[in-house]
Coordinates of C-alpha atoms and ligand atoms in Angstrom, one line a residue:
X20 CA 122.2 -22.2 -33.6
X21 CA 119.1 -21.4 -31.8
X22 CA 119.5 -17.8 -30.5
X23 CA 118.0 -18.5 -27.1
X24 CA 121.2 -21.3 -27.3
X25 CA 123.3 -19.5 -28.9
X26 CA 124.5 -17.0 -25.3
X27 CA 124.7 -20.2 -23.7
X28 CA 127.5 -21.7 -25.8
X29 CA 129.4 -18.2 -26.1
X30 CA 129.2 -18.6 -22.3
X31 CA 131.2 -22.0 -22.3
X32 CA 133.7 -21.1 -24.3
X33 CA 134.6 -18.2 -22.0
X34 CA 134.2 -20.3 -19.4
X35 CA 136.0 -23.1 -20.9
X36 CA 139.0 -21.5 -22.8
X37 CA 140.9 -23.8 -25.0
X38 CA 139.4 -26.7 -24.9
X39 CA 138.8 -27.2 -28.3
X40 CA 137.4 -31.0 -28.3
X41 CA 134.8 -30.0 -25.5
X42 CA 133.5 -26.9 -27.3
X43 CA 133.5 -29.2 -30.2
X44 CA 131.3 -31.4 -28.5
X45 CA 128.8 -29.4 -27.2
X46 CA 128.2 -27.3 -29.9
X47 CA 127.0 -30.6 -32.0
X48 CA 124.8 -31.1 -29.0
X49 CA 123.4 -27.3 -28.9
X50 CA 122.8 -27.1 -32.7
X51 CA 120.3 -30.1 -32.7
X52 CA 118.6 -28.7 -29.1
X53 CA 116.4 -25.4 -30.6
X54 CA 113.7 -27.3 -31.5
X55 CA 113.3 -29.2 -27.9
X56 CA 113.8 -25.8 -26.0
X57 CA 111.1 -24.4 -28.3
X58 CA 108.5 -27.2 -27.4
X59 CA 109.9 -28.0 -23.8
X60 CA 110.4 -24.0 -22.5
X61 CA 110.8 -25.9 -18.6
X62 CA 114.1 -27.1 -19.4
X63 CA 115.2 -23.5 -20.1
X64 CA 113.0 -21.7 -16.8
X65 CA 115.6 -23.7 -15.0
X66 CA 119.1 -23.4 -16.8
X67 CA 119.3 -27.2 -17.3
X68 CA 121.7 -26.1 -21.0
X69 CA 123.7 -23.8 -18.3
X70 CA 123.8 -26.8 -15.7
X71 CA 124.5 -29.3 -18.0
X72 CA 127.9 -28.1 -19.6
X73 CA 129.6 -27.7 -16.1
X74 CA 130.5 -30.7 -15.0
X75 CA 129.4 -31.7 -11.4
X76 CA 133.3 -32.2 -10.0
X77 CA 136.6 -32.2 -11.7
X78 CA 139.6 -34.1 -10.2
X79 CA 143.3 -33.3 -11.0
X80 CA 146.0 -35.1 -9.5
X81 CA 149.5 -35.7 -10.2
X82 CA 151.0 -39.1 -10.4
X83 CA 154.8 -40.1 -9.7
X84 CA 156.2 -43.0 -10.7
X85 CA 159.3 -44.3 -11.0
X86 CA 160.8 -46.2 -14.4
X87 CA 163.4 -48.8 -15.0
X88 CA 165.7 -46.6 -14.8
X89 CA 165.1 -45.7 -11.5
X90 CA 163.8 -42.2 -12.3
X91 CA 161.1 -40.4 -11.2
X92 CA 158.5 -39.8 -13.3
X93 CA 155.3 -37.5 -13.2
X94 CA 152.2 -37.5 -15.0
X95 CA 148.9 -35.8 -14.6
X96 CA 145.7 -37.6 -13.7
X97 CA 141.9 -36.4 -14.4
X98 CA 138.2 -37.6 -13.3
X99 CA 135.7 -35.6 -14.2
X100 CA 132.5 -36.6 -12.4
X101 CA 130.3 -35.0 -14.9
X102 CA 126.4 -35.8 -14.1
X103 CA 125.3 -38.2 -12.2
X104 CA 121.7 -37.7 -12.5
X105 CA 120.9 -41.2 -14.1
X106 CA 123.0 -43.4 -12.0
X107 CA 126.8 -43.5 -10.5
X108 CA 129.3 -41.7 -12.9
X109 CA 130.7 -44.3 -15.5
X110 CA 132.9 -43.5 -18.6
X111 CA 136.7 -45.1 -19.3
X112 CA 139.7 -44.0 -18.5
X113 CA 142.1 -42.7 -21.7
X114 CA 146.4 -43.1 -20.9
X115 CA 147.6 -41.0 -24.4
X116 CA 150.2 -38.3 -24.3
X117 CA 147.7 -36.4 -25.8
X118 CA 145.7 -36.2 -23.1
X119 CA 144.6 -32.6 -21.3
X120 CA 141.3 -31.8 -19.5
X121 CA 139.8 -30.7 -22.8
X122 CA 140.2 -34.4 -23.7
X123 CA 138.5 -35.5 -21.0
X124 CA 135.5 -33.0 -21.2
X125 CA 134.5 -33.9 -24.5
X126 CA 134.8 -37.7 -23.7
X127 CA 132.7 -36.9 -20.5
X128 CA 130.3 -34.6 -21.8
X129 CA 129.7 -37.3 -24.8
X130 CA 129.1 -40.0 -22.3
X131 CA 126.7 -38.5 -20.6
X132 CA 124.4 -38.4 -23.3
X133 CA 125.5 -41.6 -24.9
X134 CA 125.0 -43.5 -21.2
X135 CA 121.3 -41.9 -21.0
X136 CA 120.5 -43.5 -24.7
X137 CA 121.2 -47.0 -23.6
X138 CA 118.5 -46.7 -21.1
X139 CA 120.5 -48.1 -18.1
X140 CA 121.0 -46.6 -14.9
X141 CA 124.2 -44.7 -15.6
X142 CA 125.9 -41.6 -15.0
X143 CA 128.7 -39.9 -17.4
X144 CA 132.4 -39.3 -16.5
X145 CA 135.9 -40.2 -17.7
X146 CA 139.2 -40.1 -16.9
X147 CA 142.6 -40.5 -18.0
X148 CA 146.3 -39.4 -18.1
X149 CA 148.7 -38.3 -20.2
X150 CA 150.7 -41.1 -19.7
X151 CA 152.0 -42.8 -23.1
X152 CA 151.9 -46.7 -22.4
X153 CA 153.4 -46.8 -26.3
X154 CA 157.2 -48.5 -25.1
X155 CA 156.9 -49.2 -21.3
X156 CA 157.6 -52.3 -19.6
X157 CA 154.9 -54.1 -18.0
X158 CA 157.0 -53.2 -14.8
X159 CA 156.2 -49.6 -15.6
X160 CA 152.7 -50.2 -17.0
X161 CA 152.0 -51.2 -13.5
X162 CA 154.0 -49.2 -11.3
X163 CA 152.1 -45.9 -12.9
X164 CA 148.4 -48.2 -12.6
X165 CA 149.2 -48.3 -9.5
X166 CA 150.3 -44.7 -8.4
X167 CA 147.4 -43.4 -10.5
X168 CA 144.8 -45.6 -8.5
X169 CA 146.7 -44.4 -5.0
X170 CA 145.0 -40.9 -6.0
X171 CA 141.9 -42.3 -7.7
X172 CA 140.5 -44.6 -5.3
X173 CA 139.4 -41.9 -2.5
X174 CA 136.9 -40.6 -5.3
X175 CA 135.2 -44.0 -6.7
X176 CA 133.3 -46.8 -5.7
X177 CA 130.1 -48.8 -7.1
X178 CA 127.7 -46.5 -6.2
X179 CA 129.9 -42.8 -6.8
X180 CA 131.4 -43.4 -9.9
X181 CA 132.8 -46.6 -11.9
X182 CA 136.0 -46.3 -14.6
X183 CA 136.6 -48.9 -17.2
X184 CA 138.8 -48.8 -20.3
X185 CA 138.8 -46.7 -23.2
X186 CA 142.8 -46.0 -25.6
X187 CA 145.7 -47.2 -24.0
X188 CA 143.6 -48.7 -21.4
X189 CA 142.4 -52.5 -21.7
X190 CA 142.0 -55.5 -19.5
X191 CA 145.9 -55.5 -18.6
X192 CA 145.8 -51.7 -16.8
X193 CA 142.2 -52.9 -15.3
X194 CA 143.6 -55.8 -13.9
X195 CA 146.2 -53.5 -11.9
X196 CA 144.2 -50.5 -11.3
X197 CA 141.7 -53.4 -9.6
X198 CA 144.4 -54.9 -7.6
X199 CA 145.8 -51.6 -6.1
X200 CA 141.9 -50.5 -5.1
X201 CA 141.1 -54.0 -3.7
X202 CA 144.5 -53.5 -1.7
X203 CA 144.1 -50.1 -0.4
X204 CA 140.3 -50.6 0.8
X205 CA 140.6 -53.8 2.0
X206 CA 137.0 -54.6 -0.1
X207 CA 135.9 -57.4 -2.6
X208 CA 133.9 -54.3 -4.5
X209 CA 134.1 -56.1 -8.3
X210 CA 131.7 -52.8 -9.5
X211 CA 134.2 -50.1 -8.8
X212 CA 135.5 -50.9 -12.3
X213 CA 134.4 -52.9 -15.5
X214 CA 136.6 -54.5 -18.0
X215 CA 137.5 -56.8 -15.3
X216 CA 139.3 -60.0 -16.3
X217 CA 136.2 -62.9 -16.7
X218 CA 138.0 -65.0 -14.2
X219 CA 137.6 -61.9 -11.5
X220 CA 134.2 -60.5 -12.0
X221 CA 134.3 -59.1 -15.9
X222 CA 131.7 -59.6 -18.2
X223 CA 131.5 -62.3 -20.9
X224 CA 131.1 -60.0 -24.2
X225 CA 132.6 -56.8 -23.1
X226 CA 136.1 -57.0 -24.5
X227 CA 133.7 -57.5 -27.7
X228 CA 131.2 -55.2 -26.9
X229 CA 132.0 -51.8 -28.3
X230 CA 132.8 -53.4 -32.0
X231 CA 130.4 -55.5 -32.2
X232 CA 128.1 -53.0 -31.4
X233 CA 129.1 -50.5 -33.9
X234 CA 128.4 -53.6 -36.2
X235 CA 125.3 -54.2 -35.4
X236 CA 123.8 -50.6 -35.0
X237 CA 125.5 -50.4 -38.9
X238 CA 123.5 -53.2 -39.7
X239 CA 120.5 -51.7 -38.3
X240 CA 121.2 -48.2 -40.2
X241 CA 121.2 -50.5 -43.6
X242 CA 118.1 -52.4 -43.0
X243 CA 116.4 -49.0 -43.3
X244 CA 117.5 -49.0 -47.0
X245 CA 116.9 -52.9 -47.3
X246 CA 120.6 -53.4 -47.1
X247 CA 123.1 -55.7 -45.3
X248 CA 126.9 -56.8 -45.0
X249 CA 126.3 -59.2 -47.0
X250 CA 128.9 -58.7 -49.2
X251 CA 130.0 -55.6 -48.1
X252 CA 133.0 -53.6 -48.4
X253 CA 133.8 -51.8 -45.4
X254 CA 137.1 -49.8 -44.3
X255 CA 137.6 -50.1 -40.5
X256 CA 140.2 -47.2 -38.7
X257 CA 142.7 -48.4 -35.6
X258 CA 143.3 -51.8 -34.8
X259 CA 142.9 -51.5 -31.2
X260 CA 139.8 -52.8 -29.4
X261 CA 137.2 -51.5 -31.2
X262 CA 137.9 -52.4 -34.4
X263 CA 139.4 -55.6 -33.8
X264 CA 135.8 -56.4 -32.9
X265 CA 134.1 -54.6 -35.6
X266 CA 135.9 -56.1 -38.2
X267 CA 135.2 -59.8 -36.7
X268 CA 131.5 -59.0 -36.3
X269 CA 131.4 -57.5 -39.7
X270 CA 132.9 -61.0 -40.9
X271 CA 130.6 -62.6 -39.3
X272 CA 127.4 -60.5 -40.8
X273 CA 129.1 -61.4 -44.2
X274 CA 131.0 -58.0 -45.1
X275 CA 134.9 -57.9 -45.7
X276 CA 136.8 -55.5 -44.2
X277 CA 139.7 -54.5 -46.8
X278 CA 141.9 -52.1 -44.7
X279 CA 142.4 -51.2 -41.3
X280 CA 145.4 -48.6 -39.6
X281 CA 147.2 -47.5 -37.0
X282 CA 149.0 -44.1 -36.0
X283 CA 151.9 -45.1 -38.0
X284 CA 150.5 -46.1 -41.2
X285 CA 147.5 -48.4 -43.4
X286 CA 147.3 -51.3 -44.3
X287 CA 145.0 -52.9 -47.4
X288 CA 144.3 -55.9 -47.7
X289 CA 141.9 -56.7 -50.8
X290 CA 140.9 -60.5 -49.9
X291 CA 140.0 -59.4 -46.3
X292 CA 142.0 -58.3 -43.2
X293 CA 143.2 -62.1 -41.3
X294 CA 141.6 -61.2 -37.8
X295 CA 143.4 -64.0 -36.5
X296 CA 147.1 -62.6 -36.8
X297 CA 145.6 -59.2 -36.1
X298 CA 144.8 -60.7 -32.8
X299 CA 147.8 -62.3 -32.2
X300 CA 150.3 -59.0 -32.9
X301 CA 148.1 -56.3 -31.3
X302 CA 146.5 -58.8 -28.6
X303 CA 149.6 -60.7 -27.6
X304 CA 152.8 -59.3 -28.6
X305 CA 151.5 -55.9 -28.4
X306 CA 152.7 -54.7 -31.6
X307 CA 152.6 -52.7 -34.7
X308 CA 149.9 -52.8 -37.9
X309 CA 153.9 -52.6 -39.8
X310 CA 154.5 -56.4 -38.3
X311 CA 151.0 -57.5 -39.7
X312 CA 152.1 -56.4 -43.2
X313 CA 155.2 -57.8 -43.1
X314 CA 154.1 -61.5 -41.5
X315 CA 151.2 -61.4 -43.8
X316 CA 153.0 -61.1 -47.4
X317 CA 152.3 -60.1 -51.3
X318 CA 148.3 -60.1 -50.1
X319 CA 148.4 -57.3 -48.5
X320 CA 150.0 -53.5 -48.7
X321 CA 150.9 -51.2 -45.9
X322 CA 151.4 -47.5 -46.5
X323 CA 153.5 -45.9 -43.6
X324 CA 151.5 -42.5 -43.2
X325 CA 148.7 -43.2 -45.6
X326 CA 144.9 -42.0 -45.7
X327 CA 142.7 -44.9 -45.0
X328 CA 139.7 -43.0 -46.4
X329 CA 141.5 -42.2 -49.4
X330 CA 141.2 -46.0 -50.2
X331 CA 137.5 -45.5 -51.4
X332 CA 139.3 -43.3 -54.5
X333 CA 141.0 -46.7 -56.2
X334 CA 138.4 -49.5 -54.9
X335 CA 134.3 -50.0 -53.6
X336 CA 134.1 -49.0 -50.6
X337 CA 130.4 -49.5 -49.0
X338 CA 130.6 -49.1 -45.3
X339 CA 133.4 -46.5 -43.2
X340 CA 134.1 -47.5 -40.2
X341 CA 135.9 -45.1 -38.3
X342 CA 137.3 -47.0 -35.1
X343 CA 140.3 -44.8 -33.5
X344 CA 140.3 -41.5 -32.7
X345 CA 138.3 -37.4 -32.4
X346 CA 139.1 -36.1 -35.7
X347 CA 140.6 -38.8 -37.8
X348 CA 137.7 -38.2 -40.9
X349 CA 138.0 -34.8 -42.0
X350 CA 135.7 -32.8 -44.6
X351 CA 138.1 -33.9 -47.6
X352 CA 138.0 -37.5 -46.4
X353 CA 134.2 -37.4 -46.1
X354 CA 134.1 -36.0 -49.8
X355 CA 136.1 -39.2 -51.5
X356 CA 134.2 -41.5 -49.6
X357 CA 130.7 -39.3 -50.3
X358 CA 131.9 -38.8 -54.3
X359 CA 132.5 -42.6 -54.1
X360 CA 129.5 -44.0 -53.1
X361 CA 129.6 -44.8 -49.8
X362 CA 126.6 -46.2 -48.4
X363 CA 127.1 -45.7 -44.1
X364 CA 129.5 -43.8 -42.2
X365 CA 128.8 -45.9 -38.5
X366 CA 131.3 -44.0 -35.5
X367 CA 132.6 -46.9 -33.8
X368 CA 135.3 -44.3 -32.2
X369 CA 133.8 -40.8 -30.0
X370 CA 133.7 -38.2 -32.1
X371 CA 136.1 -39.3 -35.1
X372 CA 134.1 -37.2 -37.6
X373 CA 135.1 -33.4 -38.2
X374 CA 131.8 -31.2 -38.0
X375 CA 132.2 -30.4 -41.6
X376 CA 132.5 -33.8 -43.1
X377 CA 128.7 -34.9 -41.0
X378 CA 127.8 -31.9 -43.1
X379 CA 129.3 -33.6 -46.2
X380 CA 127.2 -36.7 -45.6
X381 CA 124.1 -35.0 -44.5
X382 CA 124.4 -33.2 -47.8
X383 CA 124.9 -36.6 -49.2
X384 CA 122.5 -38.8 -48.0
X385 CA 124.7 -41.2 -46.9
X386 CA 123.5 -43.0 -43.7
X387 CA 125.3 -41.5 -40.6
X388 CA 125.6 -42.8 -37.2
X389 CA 127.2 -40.9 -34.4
X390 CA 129.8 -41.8 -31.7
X391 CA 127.1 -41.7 -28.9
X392 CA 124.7 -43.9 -30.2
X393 CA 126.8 -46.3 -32.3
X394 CA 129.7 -47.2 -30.2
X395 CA 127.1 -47.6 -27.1
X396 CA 127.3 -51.0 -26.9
X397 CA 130.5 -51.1 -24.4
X398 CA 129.5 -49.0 -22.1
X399 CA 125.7 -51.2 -22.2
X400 CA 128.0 -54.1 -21.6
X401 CA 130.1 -52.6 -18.6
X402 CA 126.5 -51.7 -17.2
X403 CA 125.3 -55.5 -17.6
X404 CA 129.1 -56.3 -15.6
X405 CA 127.8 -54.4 -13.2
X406 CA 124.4 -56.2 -12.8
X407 CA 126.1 -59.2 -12.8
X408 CA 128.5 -58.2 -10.3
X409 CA 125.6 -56.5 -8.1
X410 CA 123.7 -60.3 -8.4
X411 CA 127.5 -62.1 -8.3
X412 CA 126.1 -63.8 -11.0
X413 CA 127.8 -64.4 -14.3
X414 CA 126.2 -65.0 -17.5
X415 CA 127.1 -66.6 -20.7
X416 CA 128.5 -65.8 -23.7
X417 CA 124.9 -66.1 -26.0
X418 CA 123.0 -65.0 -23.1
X419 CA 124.8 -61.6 -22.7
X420 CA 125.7 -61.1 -26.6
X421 CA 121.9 -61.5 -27.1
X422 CA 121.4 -58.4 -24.8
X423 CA 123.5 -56.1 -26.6
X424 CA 121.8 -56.9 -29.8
X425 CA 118.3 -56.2 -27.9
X426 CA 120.4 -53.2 -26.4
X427 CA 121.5 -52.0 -30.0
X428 CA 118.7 -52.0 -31.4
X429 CA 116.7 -50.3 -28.6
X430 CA 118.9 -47.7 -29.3
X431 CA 118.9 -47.6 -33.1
X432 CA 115.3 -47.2 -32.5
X433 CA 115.6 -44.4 -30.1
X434 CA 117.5 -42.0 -32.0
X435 CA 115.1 -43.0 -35.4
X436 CA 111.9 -42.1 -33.3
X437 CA 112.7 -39.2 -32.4
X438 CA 114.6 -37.7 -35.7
X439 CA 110.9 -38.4 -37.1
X440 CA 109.1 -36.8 -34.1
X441 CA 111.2 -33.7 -34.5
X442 CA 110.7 -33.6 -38.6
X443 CA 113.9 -34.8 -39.6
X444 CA 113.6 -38.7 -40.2
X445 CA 116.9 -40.6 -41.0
X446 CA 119.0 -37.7 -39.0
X447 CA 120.9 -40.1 -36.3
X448 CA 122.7 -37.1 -35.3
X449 CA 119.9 -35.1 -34.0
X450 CA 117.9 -38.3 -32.7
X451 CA 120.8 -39.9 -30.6
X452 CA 121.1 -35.8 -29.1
X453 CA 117.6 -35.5 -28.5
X454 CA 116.8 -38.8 -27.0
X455 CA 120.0 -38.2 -25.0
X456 CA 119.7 -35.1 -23.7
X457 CA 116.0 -35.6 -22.7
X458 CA 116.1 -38.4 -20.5
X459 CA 119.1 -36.1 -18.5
X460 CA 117.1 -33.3 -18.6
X461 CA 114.0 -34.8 -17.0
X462 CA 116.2 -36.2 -14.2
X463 CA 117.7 -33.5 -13.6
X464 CA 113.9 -31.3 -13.3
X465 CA 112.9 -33.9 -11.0
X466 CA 115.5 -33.2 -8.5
X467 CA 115.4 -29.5 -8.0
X468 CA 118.3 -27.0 -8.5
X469 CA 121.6 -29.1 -7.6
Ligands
NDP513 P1 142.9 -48.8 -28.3 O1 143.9 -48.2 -27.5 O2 142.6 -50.3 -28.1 O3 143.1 -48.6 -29.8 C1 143.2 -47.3 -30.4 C2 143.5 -47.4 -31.8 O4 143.3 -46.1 -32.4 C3 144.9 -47.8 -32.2 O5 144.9 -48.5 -33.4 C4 145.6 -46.5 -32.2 O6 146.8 -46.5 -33.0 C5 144.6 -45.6 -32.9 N1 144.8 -44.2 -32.4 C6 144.7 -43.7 -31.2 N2 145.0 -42.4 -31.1 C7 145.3 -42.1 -32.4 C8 145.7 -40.9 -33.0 N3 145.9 -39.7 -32.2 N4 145.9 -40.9 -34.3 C9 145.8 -42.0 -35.0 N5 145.4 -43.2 -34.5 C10 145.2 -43.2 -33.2 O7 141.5 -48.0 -28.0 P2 140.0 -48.4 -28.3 O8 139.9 -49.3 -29.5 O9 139.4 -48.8 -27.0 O10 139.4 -47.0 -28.6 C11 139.2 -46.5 -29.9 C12 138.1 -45.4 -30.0 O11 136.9 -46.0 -29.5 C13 138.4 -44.2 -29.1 O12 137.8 -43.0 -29.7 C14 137.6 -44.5 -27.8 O13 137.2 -43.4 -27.1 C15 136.4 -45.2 -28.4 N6 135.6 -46.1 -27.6 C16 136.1 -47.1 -26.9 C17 135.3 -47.9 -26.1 C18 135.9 -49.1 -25.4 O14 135.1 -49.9 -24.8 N7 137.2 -49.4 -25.5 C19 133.9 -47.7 -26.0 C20 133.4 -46.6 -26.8 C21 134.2 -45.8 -27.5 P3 148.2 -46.5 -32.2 O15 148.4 -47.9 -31.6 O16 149.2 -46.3 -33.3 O17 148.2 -45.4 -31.2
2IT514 O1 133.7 -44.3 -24.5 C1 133.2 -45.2 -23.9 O2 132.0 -45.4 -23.9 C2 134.1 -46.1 -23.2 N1 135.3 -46.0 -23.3 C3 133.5 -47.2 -22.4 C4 133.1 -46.7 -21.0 C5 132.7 -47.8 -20.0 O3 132.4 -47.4 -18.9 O4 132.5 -49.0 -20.4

């Protein structure tokens, strides 16, 4: 690390002590920022490194509800209202037991930058709870929406700061967490929250957006290389919303996606995962990868516990797409999938790559895309809900998909620019950072020390 940087990030993890995904976090920021301080010495005169870590408010709040059972229950909510120098605050909200304010800075200070590449006019936060929706009744699914939203409503609104969705959280918890804000203010306001139900003032395209995003920056990444899915074999993590829609976008770009997993296990599936039951047990019945493999028969296999990156050991393996979680692809995984030829590594998930295995594929020269640029396209698409909502317009389907193609590639081009303007073409990692961090930066000049 830059040594100018370097008493900046020893500083926030004093400051910051145990937060082990946040320090995570920025230090991949800080290592790829020497060379801007070093042209740009204004952005150090005024602390904007200092500024930028500490996020502008952080909100804490407990949350009683009360099961079927008739017991109390308490969990803890957060908002961190990290920077809102580009536009309101906007980032999801995560409900996981694993959930601590650690959690929620790293997601926060990752959106931040990720928000500033898409170009929009958008702020960074996030939210959550560590609430575990895993076996709750929709009784209690709603009951803790609610209580959570009696707390958060005081601190957001369409032009302070705007949740949507992000794990555990999807257009079922919006729809509640809308209904308990519309009914405490008394307002109509359909841009306090995206993710909204199409019917009520969501966008076409955004239950979509985030996997088919990751697909098409992917696509993008193999162009450079005169590549495409065309014929493809690609590995897609979780089965949740993301990957749902990366693996039907891959289809769709002609790639087959041959496993996918959950928390509990793998499952392979060597003619192609059928997105349609995939849909119809994690989508409607709300359940388990298990219940795929079992309805789905001989074709495929599920391994309870198993190592989806191990896969590229036994079979081709062209694209990784790592759709679920911080951490989930760690330096041994990276080396299979490296040692086995894989072409592009796209993060379709924030932050699901270990620092050491980016350094495996650096080392590698295997295309890499990071979190913040390649999973972009969700939060681009709860930004055009919000212009639609601001217009009470709606668009359609082609219309809207259309922009987060444009969107996608705006970015792709973003982050490619500037790795070559800073001498390191092809490094995705340093360009998304860059381009990210600059646009906050010069914000955040213009308005003076606040
Ligand atoms: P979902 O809740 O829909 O799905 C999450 C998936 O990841 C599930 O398959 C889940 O398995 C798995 N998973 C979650 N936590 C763990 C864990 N600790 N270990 C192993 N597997 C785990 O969430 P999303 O698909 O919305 O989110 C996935 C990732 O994408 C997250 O990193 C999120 O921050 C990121 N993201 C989401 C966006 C969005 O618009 N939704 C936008 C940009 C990024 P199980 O069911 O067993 O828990
Ligand atoms: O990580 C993310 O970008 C999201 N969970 C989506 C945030 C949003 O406001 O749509």
């Amino acid at each position: 690390m830059d040594p100018r940087i370097q008493p900046i990030f020893d500083e926030v993890l004093r400051r910051n002590a145990g937060e082990v995904e946040f320090h995570q976090a920025v230090l991949e920021v800080f290592e790829s920022l020497g060379r801007v301080i070093a042209k740009h010495p204004q952005y150090a005169e005024v602390s904007i490194l200092e500024r930028i870590c500490e996020p502008e408010r952080q909100i804490i709040f407990r949350v009683p509800w009360v099961d079927d059972a008739g017991r109390v229950q308490i969990n803890r909510g957060f908002r961190v209202e990290f920077n809102s120098a580009l536009g309101p605050y906007k980032g999801g909200l995560r409900f996981h037991p694993s959930v601590y304010l650690g959690t929620i800075k790293f997601l926060g200070f990752e959106q931040l930058f990720k928000n500033a590449l898409t170009g929009m006019p958008i702020g960074g936060g996030k939210g959550g709870s560590d609430f575990d929706p895993k076996g709750k009744s929709t009784g209690e699914v709603m009951r803790f929406c609610q209580s959570f939203m009696t707390e958060l409503y005081r601190h957001i609104g369409e032009y302070t700061d705007v949740p949507a969705g992000d794990i555990g959280v999807g257009g079922r918890e919006i729809g509640y967490l809308f209904g308990q804000y519309k009914r405490i203010t008394n307002r109509y306001e359909s841009a306090v929250l995206t993710g909204k139900g199409v019917g009520w003032g969501g966008s076409l395209v955004r239950t979509e957006a985030t996997g088919y995003g990751t697909a098409f920056f992917a696509d993008e990444m193999l162009k450079t290389r005169s590549e495409s899915f065309e014929g493809k074999r690609v590995l897609v993590s979780g089965s949740g919303n993301v990957a749902i829609y990366a693996i039907e976008k891959v289809h769709q770009l002609g790639g087959v996606v041959v496993a996918c997993s959950d928390s509990s296990g793998v499952v392979y599936d060597d003619s192609g995962v059928d997105l349609e039951l995939l849909r119809q047990i994690k989508e409607v019945e709300r359940g388990r990868l298990a219940d795929y493999a079992e309805r789905r028969g001989s074709s495929s296999d599920y391994r309870a516990g198993g190592n989806i990156w191990s896969i590229s050991a036994a079979t081709r393996i062209d694209v990784a797409l790592p759709c679920a979680t911080q951490n989930e692809l760690d330096e041994t995984d990276a080396r299979v999938l490296a040692d086995n030829g894989v072409l592009a590594v796209a993060e379709g998930a924030n932050m699901p790559s270990t620092p050491e295995a980016v350094r495996v594929f650096s080392e590698a020269s295997v295309l890499f895309g990071p979190g913040k640029a390649v999973n972009a396209g969700g939060v681009a698409t709860s930004a055009l809900e919000m212009q639609q909502n601001a217009s009470r317009d709606s668009w359609s389907f082609d219309n809207t998909e259309q922009r987060l193609v444009e969107i996608m590639r705006g970015i792709h081009e973003r982050c490619a620019t500037t790795a070559e303007e800073y001498g390191e073409p092809g490094n995705y990692v340093l360009g998304a950072n860059i381009a990210g961090f600059t646009r906050v930066a010069d914000a955040m000049l213009a308005f003076g020390v606040v």
